[in-house]
Coordinates of C-alpha atoms in Angstrom, one line a residue:
M1 CA -30.7 -19.5 4.6
K2 CA -30.1 -23.2 3.7
N3 CA -27.9 -22.1 0.8
I4 CA -25.7 -19.9 3.0
I5 CA -25.3 -22.9 5.5
V6 CA -24.4 -25.3 2.6
V7 CA -21.7 -22.8 1.2
L8 CA -20.2 -22.3 4.6
L9 CA -20.2 -26.0 5.2
L10 CA -18.5 -26.7 1.9
T11 CA -16.0 -23.9 2.5
F12 CA -15.1 -25.4 5.9
V13 CA -14.7 -28.9 4.4
G14 CA -12.4 -27.5 1.8
F15 CA -10.1 -25.8 4.2
T16 CA -10.0 -29.0 6.4
V17 CA -9.0 -31.1 3.4
Q18 CA -6.2 -28.7 2.6
A19 CA -4.9 -28.6 6.1
Q20 CA -4.0 -32.3 6.1
E21 CA -0.3 -33.1 6.2
V22 CA 1.2 -33.8 2.9
K23 CA 3.7 -36.7 3.0
N24 CA 6.7 -36.5 0.9
K25 CA 7.6 -39.4 -1.4
N26 CA 11.3 -38.5 -1.4
A27 CA 11.9 -37.2 2.1
K28 CA 15.5 -36.6 3.0
V29 CA 16.2 -37.9 6.6
E30 CA 19.3 -38.1 8.6
F31 CA 20.0 -39.3 12.1
H32 CA 22.9 -40.8 14.2
V33 CA 23.6 -44.5 14.3
S34 CA 26.4 -46.0 16.4
G35 CA 28.9 -48.2 14.8
N36 CA 32.6 -48.6 14.0
C37 CA 33.5 -50.2 10.7
E38 CA 32.8 -51.3 7.1
M39 CA 30.8 -54.3 8.4
C40 CA 28.7 -52.0 10.4
K41 CA 28.2 -49.8 7.4
K42 CA 26.9 -52.8 5.4
R43 CA 24.6 -54.0 8.2
I44 CA 23.1 -50.6 9.0
E45 CA 22.4 -49.7 5.4
K46 CA 21.0 -53.2 4.7
A47 CA 18.7 -52.9 7.8
A48 CA 17.5 -49.5 6.6
L49 CA 16.9 -50.6 3.1
S50 CA 14.9 -53.6 4.3
V51 CA 12.1 -51.2 5.5
S52 CA 9.4 -50.7 2.8
G53 CA 9.7 -47.1 1.6
V54 CA 13.4 -46.6 2.0
K55 CA 14.9 -45.8 -1.3
F56 CA 18.5 -44.9 -0.4
A57 CA 20.7 -45.4 2.7
D58 CA 24.3 -44.2 3.2
W59 CA 25.9 -44.4 6.6
H60 CA 29.1 -42.3 7.2
M61 CA 31.5 -44.0 9.5
D62 CA 33.4 -40.8 10.3
C63 CA 30.5 -39.0 11.9
G64 CA 28.0 -41.8 12.5
T65 CA 25.3 -40.1 10.4
L66 CA 22.9 -42.2 8.3
Y67 CA 21.5 -40.3 5.3
L68 CA 18.2 -41.7 3.9
I69 CA 15.7 -41.0 1.2
A70 CA 12.3 -42.4 2.2
N71 CA 8.7 -42.4 1.2
E72 CA 6.9 -40.9 4.2
Q73 CA 3.6 -42.5 2.8
K74 CA 5.1 -45.9 3.4
T75 CA 7.3 -45.6 6.5
D76 CA 8.5 -43.2 9.2
V77 CA 11.8 -42.6 11.0
L78 CA 10.9 -44.6 14.1
T79 CA 10.2 -47.7 12.1
I80 CA 13.5 -47.4 10.3
Q81 CA 15.3 -46.8 13.7
K82 CA 13.7 -49.9 15.1
A83 CA 14.9 -52.0 12.2
I84 CA 18.4 -50.7 12.7
A85 CA 18.3 -51.4 16.4
K86 CA 17.1 -54.9 15.7
V87 CA 20.5 -55.7 14.0
G88 CA 22.4 -54.3 17.1
H89 CA 23.0 -50.6 16.4
D90 CA 21.8 -47.7 18.7
T91 CA 20.1 -44.7 17.1
D92 CA 18.9 -41.4 18.4
E93 CA 15.6 -42.7 19.5
V94 CA 15.9 -46.5 19.7
K95 CA 18.5 -48.4 21.7
A96 CA 19.4 -52.0 20.6
L97 CA 18.6 -54.8 22.9
K98 CA 21.6 -56.2 24.8
E99 CA 21.1 -59.5 23.0
D100 CA 21.2 -57.9 19.6
Y101 CA 24.2 -55.8 20.5
E102 CA 26.1 -58.8 21.8
K103 CA 25.6 -60.7 18.5
L104 CA 27.8 -58.1 16.7
H105 CA 31.3 -59.0 15.8
T106 CA 33.8 -57.8 18.4
C107 CA 35.2 -55.0 16.0
C108 CA 31.6 -53.8 15.6
Q109 CA 30.9 -53.5 19.4
Y110 CA 30.9 -49.7 19.8
E111 CA 31.1 -47.9 23.1
R112 CA 27.5 -47.6 24.4
K113 CA 26.1 -44.6 26.2

């Protein structure tokens, strides 16, 4: 009887370990970031790359989409979006503070929603 319980317990533990979420070291992520110009592009990409775990950042001015490759074991999307908002740019989930937005050059001040 003890052997059966031990086997069942080990089986349950094995399934539980396998059910844990596997985090991708090279996750492809994309989300919208508000901005206008080449200065915005440099600022947005620099802010994203300043987050530990972000390996690649490319912001497309024409559509406002930021494409990233990030290590999900070191960071998450919300952390990256907070870093971008800190330099004055709104994202899907995080809006920049008014003070941070107002520090942007006049050509970089996009229309806020």
